[in-house]
PDB file of C-alpha atoms in Angstrom:
ATOM      1  CA  MET A   1     170.110-166.518 -39.772  1.00  0.00           C
ATOM      2  CA  GLU A   2     173.797-167.428 -39.787  1.00  0.00           C
ATOM      3  CA  LYS A   3     175.562-167.260 -36.436  1.00  0.00           C
ATOM      4  CA  ASN A   4     178.093-164.566 -37.353  1.00  0.00           C
ATOM      5  CA  ARG A   5     175.878-162.449 -39.601  1.00  0.00           C
ATOM      6  CA  ILE A   6     175.972-158.779 -38.588  1.00  0.00           C
ATOM      7  CA  ALA A   7     172.992-156.558 -37.838  1.00  0.00           C
ATOM      8  CA  CYS A   8     173.665-153.041 -39.140  1.00  0.00           C
ATOM      9  CA  LEU A   9     171.709-150.633 -36.918  1.00  0.00           C
ATOM     10  CA  ILE A  10     170.677-147.260 -38.358  1.00  0.00           C
ATOM     11  CA  ASN A  11     168.758-144.773 -36.233  1.00  0.00           C
ATOM     12  CA  TYR A  12     167.300-142.313 -38.724  1.00  0.00           C
ATOM     13  CA  ARG A  13     165.584-138.948 -38.502  1.00  0.00           C
ATOM     14  CA  ASP A  14     165.046-136.499 -41.353  1.00  0.00           C
ATOM     15  CA  ARG A  15     168.267-137.079 -43.271  1.00  0.00           C
ATOM     16  CA  PRO A  16     167.198-138.788 -46.499  1.00  0.00           C
ATOM     17  CA  THR A  17     170.163-137.671 -48.617  1.00  0.00           C
ATOM     18  CA  GLU A  18     172.698-138.808 -46.014  1.00  0.00           C
ATOM     19  CA  LEU A  19     170.890-142.119 -45.551  1.00  0.00           C
ATOM     20  CA  ALA A  20     171.113-142.771 -49.299  1.00  0.00           C
ATOM     21  CA  LEU A  21     174.870-142.106 -49.233  1.00  0.00           C
ATOM     22  CA  LEU A  22     175.283-144.396 -46.227  1.00  0.00           C
ATOM     23  CA  LEU A  23     173.292-147.174 -47.886  1.00  0.00           C
ATOM     24  CA  GLN A  24     175.380-146.882 -51.032  1.00  0.00           C
ATOM     25  CA  SER A  25     178.559-147.211 -48.956  1.00  0.00           C
ATOM     26  CA  LEU A  26     177.086-150.337 -47.367  1.00  0.00           C
ATOM     27  CA  ARG A  27     176.309-151.790 -50.813  1.00  0.00           C
ATOM     28  CA  THR A  28     179.994-151.515 -51.760  1.00  0.00           C
ATOM     29  CA  GLN A  29     181.458-153.027 -48.582  1.00  0.00           C
ATOM     30  CA  THR A  30     183.986-155.809 -49.158  1.00  0.00           C
ATOM     31  CA  HIS A  31     182.286-157.733 -46.326  1.00  0.00           C
ATOM     32  CA  GLN A  32     178.636-158.320 -47.237  1.00  0.00           C
ATOM     33  CA  ASP A  33     177.491-160.730 -44.526  1.00  0.00           C
ATOM     34  CA  PHE A  34     175.075-158.309 -42.858  1.00  0.00           C
ATOM     35  CA  ASP A  35     171.446-157.241 -42.745  1.00  0.00           C
ATOM     36  CA  ILE A  36     170.141-153.725 -42.168  1.00  0.00           C
ATOM     37  CA  PHE A  37     167.794-152.494 -39.437  1.00  0.00           C
ATOM     38  CA  ILE A  38     166.405-148.961 -39.767  1.00  0.00           C
ATOM     39  CA  LEU A  39     164.397-147.194 -37.075  1.00  0.00           C
ATOM     40  CA  ASP A  40     162.762-143.974 -38.268  1.00  0.00           C
ATOM     41  CA  ASP A  41     162.480-141.958 -35.058  1.00  0.00           C
ATOM     42  CA  PHE A  42     159.403-139.902 -35.928  1.00  0.00           C
ATOM     43  CA  SER A  43     160.777-138.018 -38.927  1.00  0.00           C
ATOM     44  CA  GLY A  44     158.799-135.024 -40.158  1.00  0.00           C
ATOM     45  CA  THR A  45     158.531-136.759 -43.539  1.00  0.00           C
ATOM     46  CA  PRO A  46     158.164-140.546 -43.212  1.00  0.00           C
ATOM     47  CA  ILE A  47     161.007-142.428 -44.845  1.00  0.00           C
ATOM     48  CA  ASN A  48     158.684-144.382 -47.146  1.00  0.00           C
ATOM     49  CA  ASN A  49     157.681-141.105 -48.818  1.00  0.00           C
ATOM     50  CA  TYR A  50     161.085-141.016 -50.516  1.00  0.00           C
ATOM     51  CA  TYR A  51     160.935-143.076 -53.694  1.00  0.00           C
ATOM     52  CA  PHE A  52     164.717-143.197 -54.125  1.00  0.00           C
ATOM     53  CA  LEU A  53     165.156-144.705 -50.635  1.00  0.00           C
ATOM     54  CA  MET A  54     162.462-147.324 -51.280  1.00  0.00           C
ATOM     55  CA  TYR A  55     164.274-148.186 -54.508  1.00  0.00           C
ATOM     56  CA  MET A  56     167.564-148.582 -52.648  1.00  0.00           C
ATOM     57  CA  PHE A  57     165.920-150.877 -50.081  1.00  0.00           C
ATOM     58  CA  GLN A  58     164.691-153.068 -52.939  1.00  0.00           C
ATOM     59  CA  ARG A  59     168.117-153.146 -54.598  1.00  0.00           C
ATOM     60  CA  ILE A  60     169.846-154.063 -51.332  1.00  0.00           C
ATOM     61  CA  GLN A  61     167.416-156.935 -50.754  1.00  0.00           C
ATOM     62  CA  LEU A  62     167.867-158.202 -54.305  1.00  0.00           C
ATOM     63  CA  GLU A  63     171.615-158.229 -53.652  1.00  0.00           C
ATOM     64  CA  GLY A  64     171.157-160.573 -50.675  1.00  0.00           C
ATOM     65  CA  ASN A  65     170.941-158.293 -47.634  1.00  0.00           C
ATOM     66  CA  LYS A  66     167.705-158.127 -45.655  1.00  0.00           C
ATOM     67  CA  VAL A  67     166.292-154.715 -44.762  1.00  0.00           C
ATOM     68  CA  PHE A  68     164.118-154.413 -41.665  1.00  0.00           C
ATOM     69  CA  PHE A  69     162.263-151.144 -41.205  1.00  0.00           C
ATOM     70  CA  ARG A  70     160.134-149.602 -38.446  1.00  0.00           C
ATOM     71  CA  ARG A  71     158.842-146.114 -37.773  1.00  0.00           C
ATOM     72  CA  ASN A  72     158.325-144.770 -34.283  1.00  0.00           C
ATOM     73  CA  GLU A  73     155.072-142.802 -34.252  1.00  0.00           C
ATOM     74  CA  GLY A  74     153.807-140.022 -32.027  1.00  0.00           C
ATOM     75  CA  PHE A  75     156.997-138.679 -30.465  1.00  0.00           C
ATOM     76  CA  ASN A  76     160.769-138.628 -30.828  1.00  0.00           C
ATOM     77  CA  LEU A  77     162.507-141.236 -28.660  1.00  0.00           C
ATOM     78  CA  GLY A  78     165.843-139.439 -28.685  1.00  0.00           C
ATOM     79  CA  VAL A  79     169.229-140.925 -29.518  1.00  0.00           C
ATOM     80  CA  SER A  80     169.946-143.162 -26.501  1.00  0.00           C
ATOM     81  CA  ARG A  81     166.475-144.654 -26.249  1.00  0.00           C
ATOM     82  CA  ALA A  82     166.271-145.193 -30.010  1.00  0.00           C
ATOM     83  CA  ARG A  83     169.661-146.927 -30.028  1.00  0.00           C
ATOM     84  CA  GLN A  84     168.543-149.311 -27.298  1.00  0.00           C
ATOM     85  CA  THR A  85     165.266-149.964 -29.086  1.00  0.00           C
ATOM     86  CA  ILE A  86     166.936-150.963 -32.337  1.00  0.00           C
ATOM     87  CA  ALA A  87     169.611-153.038 -30.560  1.00  0.00           C
ATOM     88  CA  ASP A  88     166.933-154.977 -28.660  1.00  0.00           C
ATOM     89  CA  TRP A  89     165.094-155.537 -31.950  1.00  0.00           C
ATOM     90  CA  ALA A  90     168.165-157.050 -33.641  1.00  0.00           C
ATOM     91  CA  ILE A  91     168.979-159.212 -30.611  1.00  0.00           C
ATOM     92  CA  GLU A  92     165.402-160.541 -30.594  1.00  0.00           C
ATOM     93  CA  GLU A  93     165.980-161.547 -34.222  1.00  0.00           C
ATOM     94  CA  GLY A  94     168.997-163.604 -33.122  1.00  0.00           C
ATOM     95  CA  TYR A  95     171.941-161.446 -34.233  1.00  0.00           C
ATOM     96  CA  GLU A  96     175.110-161.780 -32.142  1.00  0.00           C
ATOM     97  CA  LEU A  97     177.165-159.045 -33.819  1.00  0.00           C
ATOM     98  CA  LEU A  98     175.869-155.480 -34.111  1.00  0.00           C
ATOM     99  CA  ILE A  99     177.301-152.490 -35.930  1.00  0.00           C
ATOM    100  CA  ARG A 100     175.799-149.125 -35.037  1.00  0.00           C
ATOM    101  CA  VAL A 101     176.215-146.470 -37.702  1.00  0.00           C
ATOM    102  CA  ASP A 102     175.056-142.853 -37.661  1.00  0.00           C
ATOM    103  CA  ASP A 103     172.663-141.753 -40.388  1.00  0.00           C
ATOM    104  CA  ASP A 104     175.039-139.020 -41.634  1.00  0.00           C
ATOM    105  CA  ILE A 105     178.244-140.958 -42.309  1.00  0.00           C
ATOM    106  CA  ILE A 106     179.837-142.696 -45.282  1.00  0.00           C
ATOM    107  CA  LEU A 107     181.921-145.844 -44.764  1.00  0.00           C
ATOM    108  CA  GLN A 108     185.055-146.660 -46.690  1.00  0.00           C
ATOM    109  CA  ARG A 109     184.519-149.912 -48.549  1.00  0.00           C
ATOM    110  CA  ASP A 110     186.682-152.028 -46.208  1.00  0.00           C
ATOM    111  CA  TYR A 111     185.321-150.502 -42.994  1.00  0.00           C
ATOM    112  CA  ILE A 112     183.308-153.482 -41.737  1.00  0.00           C
ATOM    113  CA  SER A 113     186.006-155.951 -42.762  1.00  0.00           C
ATOM    114  CA  ARG A 114     188.659-154.090 -40.787  1.00  0.00           C
ATOM    115  CA  LEU A 115     186.474-153.864 -37.682  1.00  0.00           C
ATOM    116  CA  LEU A 116     185.875-157.611 -37.864  1.00  0.00           C
ATOM    117  CA  ASP A 117     189.641-158.088 -37.663  1.00  0.00           C
ATOM    118  CA  VAL A 118     189.619-156.147 -34.388  1.00  0.00           C
ATOM    119  CA  ILE A 119     186.887-158.391 -32.977  1.00  0.00           C
ATOM    120  CA  ASP A 120     188.859-161.458 -34.101  1.00  0.00           C
ATOM    121  CA  MET A 121     191.795-160.194 -32.029  1.00  0.00           C
ATOM    122  CA  GLY A 122     189.696-160.567 -28.866  1.00  0.00           C
ATOM    123  CA  TYR A 123     188.119-157.131 -28.485  1.00  0.00           C
ATOM    124  CA  ASP A 124     184.414-156.941 -27.630  1.00  0.00           C
ATOM    125  CA  MET A 125     183.888-153.647 -29.453  1.00  0.00           C
ATOM    126  CA  ALA A 126     185.726-152.251 -32.478  1.00  0.00           C
ATOM    127  CA  GLY A 127     185.787-148.681 -33.718  1.00  0.00           C
ATOM    128  CA  GLY A 128     187.500-146.834 -36.514  1.00  0.00           C
ATOM    129  CA  ILE A 129     188.396-143.256 -37.364  1.00  0.00           C
ATOM    130  CA  THR A 130     185.656-140.681 -37.928  1.00  0.00           C
ATOM    131  CA  THR A 131     186.803-137.897 -40.232  1.00  0.00           C
ATOM    132  CA  PRO A 132     184.770-134.701 -40.744  1.00  0.00           C
ATOM    133  CA  PHE A 133     183.698-134.286 -44.330  1.00  0.00           C
ATOM    134  CA  GLY A 134     182.529-130.845 -45.344  1.00  0.00           C
ATOM    135  CA  PRO A 135     183.425-127.833 -47.472  1.00  0.00           C
ATOM    136  CA  SER A 136     185.171-125.907 -44.685  1.00  0.00           C
ATOM    137  CA  ILE A 137     186.928-128.782 -42.915  1.00  0.00           C
ATOM    138  CA  ALA A 138     190.715-128.904 -43.235  1.00  0.00           C
ATOM    139  CA  ARG A 139     192.160-132.396 -42.783  1.00  0.00           C
ATOM    140  CA  ASP A 140     195.300-132.646 -40.710  1.00  0.00           C
ATOM    141  CA  PRO A 141     197.716-135.289 -42.084  1.00  0.00           C
ATOM    142  CA  LYS A 142     199.501-135.788 -38.757  1.00  0.00           C
ATOM    143  CA  TYR A 143     199.353-139.066 -36.920  1.00  0.00           C
ATOM    144  CA  LEU A 144     198.704-138.625 -33.193  1.00  0.00           C
ATOM    145  CA  LYS A 145     198.957-142.171 -31.889  1.00  0.00           C
ATOM    146  CA  GLY A 146     198.952-141.303 -28.222  1.00  0.00           C
ATOM    147  CA  ILE A 147     195.542-139.674 -28.018  1.00  0.00           C
ATOM    148  CA  ILE A 148     193.359-141.835 -30.244  1.00  0.00           C
ATOM    149  CA  ASN A 149     190.168-142.237 -28.212  1.00  0.00           C
ATOM    150  CA  ARG A 150     192.119-142.308 -24.935  1.00  0.00           C
ATOM    151  CA  VAL A 151     191.184-140.668 -21.641  1.00  0.00           C
ATOM    152  CA  ILE A 152     193.140-139.433 -18.627  1.00  0.00           C
ATOM    153  CA  LEU A 153     191.336-138.300 -15.461  1.00  0.00           C
ATOM    154  CA  ASP A 154     192.684-136.705 -12.320  1.00  0.00           C
ATOM    155  CA  ASN A 155     192.016-138.215  -8.883  1.00  0.00           C
ATOM    156  CA  GLU A 156     188.712-136.357  -8.647  1.00  0.00           C
ATOM    157  CA  GLY A 157     187.445-137.635 -11.992  1.00  0.00           C
ATOM    158  CA  ASN A 158     188.029-134.438 -13.954  1.00  0.00           C
ATOM    159  CA  PHE A 159     189.279-134.730 -17.532  1.00  0.00           C
ATOM    160  CA  ILE A 160     192.978-134.065 -18.039  1.00  0.00           C
ATOM    161  CA  MET A 161     192.779-135.409 -21.585  1.00  0.00           C
ATOM    162  CA  ASN A 162     189.829-136.630 -23.602  1.00  0.00           C
ATOM    163  CA  GLY A 163     191.523-137.940 -26.720  1.00  0.00           C
ATOM    164  CA  ASP A 164     189.729-137.908 -30.013  1.00  0.00           C
ATOM    165  CA  ASP A 165     190.393-138.930 -33.601  1.00  0.00           C
ATOM    166  CA  CYS A 166     188.318-136.179 -35.168  1.00  0.00           C
ATOM    167  CA  GLY A 167     189.991-134.364 -38.041  1.00  0.00           C
ATOM    168  CA  TYR A 168     193.038-136.585 -38.433  1.00  0.00           C
ATOM    169  CA  THR A 169     193.998-138.727 -41.370  1.00  0.00           C
ATOM    170  CA  TYR A 170     195.927-141.916 -40.625  1.00  0.00           C
ATOM    171  CA  THR A 171     198.477-143.196 -43.080  1.00  0.00           C
ATOM    172  CA  ARG A 172     199.157-146.629 -41.638  1.00  0.00           C
ATOM    173  CA  ARG A 173     197.279-149.378 -39.872  1.00  0.00           C
ATOM    174  CA  GLU A 174     197.468-150.096 -36.169  1.00  0.00           C
ATOM    175  CA  ILE A 175     194.969-151.783 -33.892  1.00  0.00           C
ATOM    176  CA  LEU A 176     195.096-150.047 -30.528  1.00  0.00           C
ATOM    177  CA  PRO A 177     193.247-150.339 -27.208  1.00  0.00           C
ATOM    178  CA  ALA A 178     190.795-147.476 -26.758  1.00  0.00           C
ATOM    179  CA  HIS A 179     188.674-145.959 -24.009  1.00  0.00           C
ATOM    180  CA  HIS A 180     185.758-144.976 -26.225  1.00  0.00           C
ATOM    181  CA  PHE A 181     184.575-145.045 -29.826  1.00  0.00           C
ATOM    182  CA  ARG A 182     183.212-142.315 -32.078  1.00  0.00           C
ATOM    183  CA  SER A 183     180.130-142.443 -34.246  1.00  0.00           C
ATOM    184  CA  CYS A 184     180.255-146.073 -35.433  1.00  0.00           C
ATOM    185  CA  ALA A 185     181.230-149.342 -33.764  1.00  0.00           C
ATOM    186  CA  LEU A 186     180.988-153.085 -34.333  1.00  0.00           C
ATOM    187  CA  TYR A 187     180.363-154.989 -31.131  1.00  0.00           C
ATOM    188  CA  LYS A 188     179.201-158.242 -29.593  1.00  0.00           C
ATOM    189  CA  ALA A 189     175.522-158.282 -28.709  1.00  0.00           C
ATOM    190  CA  LYS A 190     176.360-159.934 -25.367  1.00  0.00           C
ATOM    191  CA  ILE A 191     177.510-156.507 -24.155  1.00  0.00           C
ATOM    192  CA  HIS A 192     173.839-155.606 -23.759  1.00  0.00           C
ATOM    193  CA  GLU A 193     173.426-158.326 -21.132  1.00  0.00           C
ATOM    194  CA  LYS A 194     175.224-155.899 -18.796  1.00  0.00           C
ATOM    195  CA  VAL A 195     175.207-152.493 -20.472  1.00  0.00           C
ATOM    196  CA  LYS A 196     172.340-150.495 -21.991  1.00  0.00           C
ATOM    197  CA  TYR A 197     172.122-147.224 -23.880  1.00  0.00           C
ATOM    198  CA  TYR A 198     168.904-146.403 -22.044  1.00  0.00           C
ATOM    199  CA  PRO A 199     167.723-145.371 -19.460  1.00  0.00           C
ATOM    200  CA  THR A 200     170.132-142.466 -19.132  1.00  0.00           C
ATOM    201  CA  LYS A 201     170.261-138.951 -17.707  1.00  0.00           C
ATOM    202  CA  LEU A 202     171.221-137.606 -21.127  1.00  0.00           C
ATOM    203  CA  THR A 203     168.875-135.490 -23.202  1.00  0.00           C
ATOM    204  CA  ARG A 204     167.395-136.738 -26.474  1.00  0.00           C
ATOM    205  CA  HIS A 205     170.465-135.293 -28.220  1.00  0.00           C
ATOM    206  CA  GLY A 206     173.290-137.737 -28.991  1.00  0.00           C
ATOM    207  CA  PHE A 207     176.193-135.658 -27.687  1.00  0.00           C
ATOM    208  CA  ARG A 208     178.404-137.746 -25.337  1.00  0.00           C
ATOM    209  CA  GLU A 209     176.250-140.881 -25.496  1.00  0.00           C
ATOM    210  CA  GLU A 210     179.114-142.811 -27.109  1.00  0.00           C
ATOM    211  CA  GLU A 211     181.506-142.009 -24.278  1.00  0.00           C
ATOM    212  CA  ILE A 212     179.168-142.871 -21.422  1.00  0.00           C
ATOM    213  CA  PHE A 213     178.199-146.118 -23.153  1.00  0.00           C
ATOM    214  CA  SER A 214     181.893-146.892 -23.747  1.00  0.00           C
ATOM    215  CA  PHE A 215     182.852-146.210 -20.128  1.00  0.00           C
ATOM    216  CA  LYS A 216     180.097-148.518 -18.891  1.00  0.00           C
ATOM    217  CA  ILE A 217     181.371-151.199 -21.268  1.00  0.00           C
ATOM    218  CA  LEU A 218     184.898-150.926 -19.877  1.00  0.00           C
ATOM    219  CA  MET A 219     183.661-150.904 -16.269  1.00  0.00           C
ATOM    220  CA  ASN A 220     181.924-154.213 -16.961  1.00  0.00           C
ATOM    221  CA  GLY A 221     185.123-155.890 -18.124  1.00  0.00           C
ATOM    222  CA  PHE A 222     184.736-155.624 -21.889  1.00  0.00           C
ATOM    223  CA  LYS A 223     187.511-154.396 -24.198  1.00  0.00           C
ATOM    224  CA  ILE A 224     187.376-151.707 -26.889  1.00  0.00           C
ATOM    225  CA  GLY A 225     189.819-151.520 -29.793  1.00  0.00           C
ATOM    226  CA  VAL A 226     190.288-149.057 -32.628  1.00  0.00           C
ATOM    227  CA  ASP A 227     191.659-149.711 -36.110  1.00  0.00           C
ATOM    228  CA  THR A 228     193.396-146.547 -37.311  1.00  0.00           C
ATOM    229  CA  SER A 229     192.871-147.541 -40.946  1.00  0.00           C
ATOM    230  CA  ALA A 230     189.106-148.103 -40.713  1.00  0.00           C
ATOM    231  CA  VAL A 231     187.704-144.769 -41.841  1.00  0.00           C
ATOM    232  CA  ASN A 232     184.233-143.313 -42.020  1.00  0.00           C
ATOM    233  CA  TYR A 233     183.378-139.771 -43.089  1.00  0.00           C
ATOM    234  CA  HIS A 234     181.024-137.626 -41.040  1.00  0.00           C
ATOM    235  CA  LEU A 235     178.978-135.291 -43.220  1.00  0.00           C
ATOM    236  CA  MET A 236     179.186-131.856 -41.592  1.00  0.00           C
ATOM    237  CA  THR A 237     176.337-130.171 -43.476  1.00  0.00           C
ATOM    238  CA  PRO A 238     173.346-132.501 -42.959  1.00  0.00           C
ATOM    239  CA  SER A 239     170.414-131.885 -45.288  1.00  0.00           C
ATOM    240  CA  GLY A 240     167.981-132.332 -42.412  1.00  0.00           C
ATOM    241  CA  GLY A 241     169.555-129.472 -40.467  1.00  0.00           C
ATOM    242  CA  GLU A 242     169.632-129.377 -36.689  1.00  0.00           C
ATOM    243  CA  ARG A 243     167.153-131.833 -35.211  1.00  0.00           C
ATOM    244  CA  PHE A 244     166.557-129.940 -31.982  1.00  0.00           C
ATOM    245  CA  PRO A 245     165.973-126.164 -31.726  1.00  0.00           C
ATOM    246  CA  GLU A 246     167.404-126.289 -28.202  1.00  0.00           C
ATOM    247  CA  GLN A 247     170.542-128.123 -29.342  1.00  0.00           C
ATOM    248  CA  ALA A 248     173.064-125.805 -27.646  1.00  0.00           C
ATOM    249  CA  GLU A 249     171.413-126.274 -24.257  1.00  0.00           C
ATOM    250  CA  MET A 250     171.196-130.038 -24.762  1.00  0.00           C
ATOM    251  CA  ILE A 251     174.898-130.290 -25.617  1.00  0.00           C
ATOM    252  CA  LYS A 252     175.852-128.264 -22.540  1.00  0.00           C
ATOM    253  CA  PHE A 253     173.651-130.423 -20.309  1.00  0.00           C
ATOM    254  CA  ASN A 254     175.021-133.682 -21.748  1.00  0.00           C
ATOM    255  CA  GLN A 255     178.574-132.495 -21.137  1.00  0.00           C
ATOM    256  CA  GLN A 256     177.658-131.885 -17.495  1.00  0.00           C
ATOM    257  CA  ILE A 257     176.198-135.393 -17.256  1.00  0.00           C
ATOM    258  CA  LEU A 258     179.428-136.874 -18.655  1.00  0.00           C
ATOM    259  CA  GLU A 259     181.522-134.961 -16.120  1.00  0.00           C
ATOM    260  CA  GLU A 260     179.229-136.035 -13.281  1.00  0.00           C
ATOM    261  CA  PHE A 261     179.528-139.644 -14.449  1.00  0.00           C
ATOM    262  CA  THR A 262     183.345-139.626 -14.416  1.00  0.00           C
ATOM    263  CA  LYS A 263     183.402-138.057 -10.952  1.00  0.00           C
ATOM    264  CA  GLU A 264     180.888-140.552  -9.557  1.00  0.00           C
ATOM    265  CA  ASN A 265     182.894-143.454 -11.023  1.00  0.00           C
ATOM    266  CA  LYS A 266     186.390-141.981 -10.661  1.00  0.00           C
ATOM    267  CA  GLU A 267     187.911-144.936  -8.803  1.00  0.00           C
ATOM    268  CA  ALA A 268     186.674-147.566 -11.246  1.00  0.00           C
ATOM    269  CA  LEU A 269     187.526-145.461 -14.274  1.00  0.00           C
ATOM    270  CA  ASN A 270     190.993-144.496 -13.062  1.00  0.00           C
ATOM    271  CA  LYS A 271     191.836-148.185 -12.707  1.00  0.00           C
ATOM    272  CA  ILE A 272     191.024-148.475 -16.413  1.00  0.00           C
ATOM    273  CA  PHE A 273     192.475-145.178 -17.606  1.00  0.00           C
ATOM    274  CA  THR A 274     195.972-145.910 -16.344  1.00  0.00           C
ATOM    275  CA  GLN A 275     199.145-144.857 -18.085  1.00  0.00           C
ATOM    276  CA  GLU A 276     200.452-148.399 -18.487  1.00  0.00           C
ATOM    277  CA  ASN A 277     198.893-148.939 -21.913  1.00  0.00           C
ATOM    278  CA  MET A 278     199.641-145.421 -23.102  1.00  0.00           C
ATOM    279  CA  PRO A 279     202.794-144.549 -25.047  1.00  0.00           C
ATOM    280  CA  ASN A 280     205.526-143.118 -22.830  1.00  0.00           C
ATOM    281  CA  GLU A 281     205.090-139.869 -24.701  1.00  0.00           C
ATOM    282  CA  LEU A 282     202.739-138.699 -27.390  1.00  0.00           C
ATOM    283  CA  GLU A 283     204.070-139.994 -30.667  1.00  0.00           C
ATOM    284  CA  LEU A 284     203.897-137.579 -33.573  1.00  0.00           C
ATOM    285  CA  LYS A 285     204.416-138.971 -37.059  1.00  0.00           C
ATOM    286  CA  LYS A 286     203.836-137.419 -40.436  1.00  0.00           C
TER     287      LYS A 286
END
């Protein structure tokens, strides 16, 4: 394996149509120096039952990208534990760069290339912009530079602002420091020497796992950057439906865990979430 080859990590569960769209977007990436790891986290229908997915795996391998596949049997690991499992697997195989991608997103064709530019600038983790993609989602063309994945807490660790990129379309490229990523991120495997996805107090649902993982990364001295022109599209009507019948309760609980985490670590986080790297005022551009 080449030193700088990327391991693309896909945690999958019951979204065959979305996985096919994701794989196709990976096939068309301008940067092709990556291999694919897929962990099927106890899907109701095993992934190898889908002929069209098996065909795509074959095509991808013929085109020069390895595809590694495992299925977790017996029970659902949940998002955080599954993410750590697949990251450990890729690290054991010798990969030093990892890109985690959700199983219900589509990458623009220069997505990986643009995130590599962020890493080359000295960041340890690079994220892009995650745009909702669905029949009822209106896309806002405004450019809100000041809030892109940035956080402000009060002295007690409560959120004053939890900036997000969701729903915005960016018309120019900037690489900015960030406090967390959304959905997908390219990062150095050495981060896992200090920071893990699991164990965690979070439920098996993925809500807020990106932020807690990001905050731990920052608290351990690593840097996160975001490229405002690196876009992926989040499919808002997944064919697999909701994965947990108790989803609403899980989301509420995970939000409480996030708020407890910021309060418990308020001093360390407030040293990071200072105003000095924020714009003097929120910059609004059309």
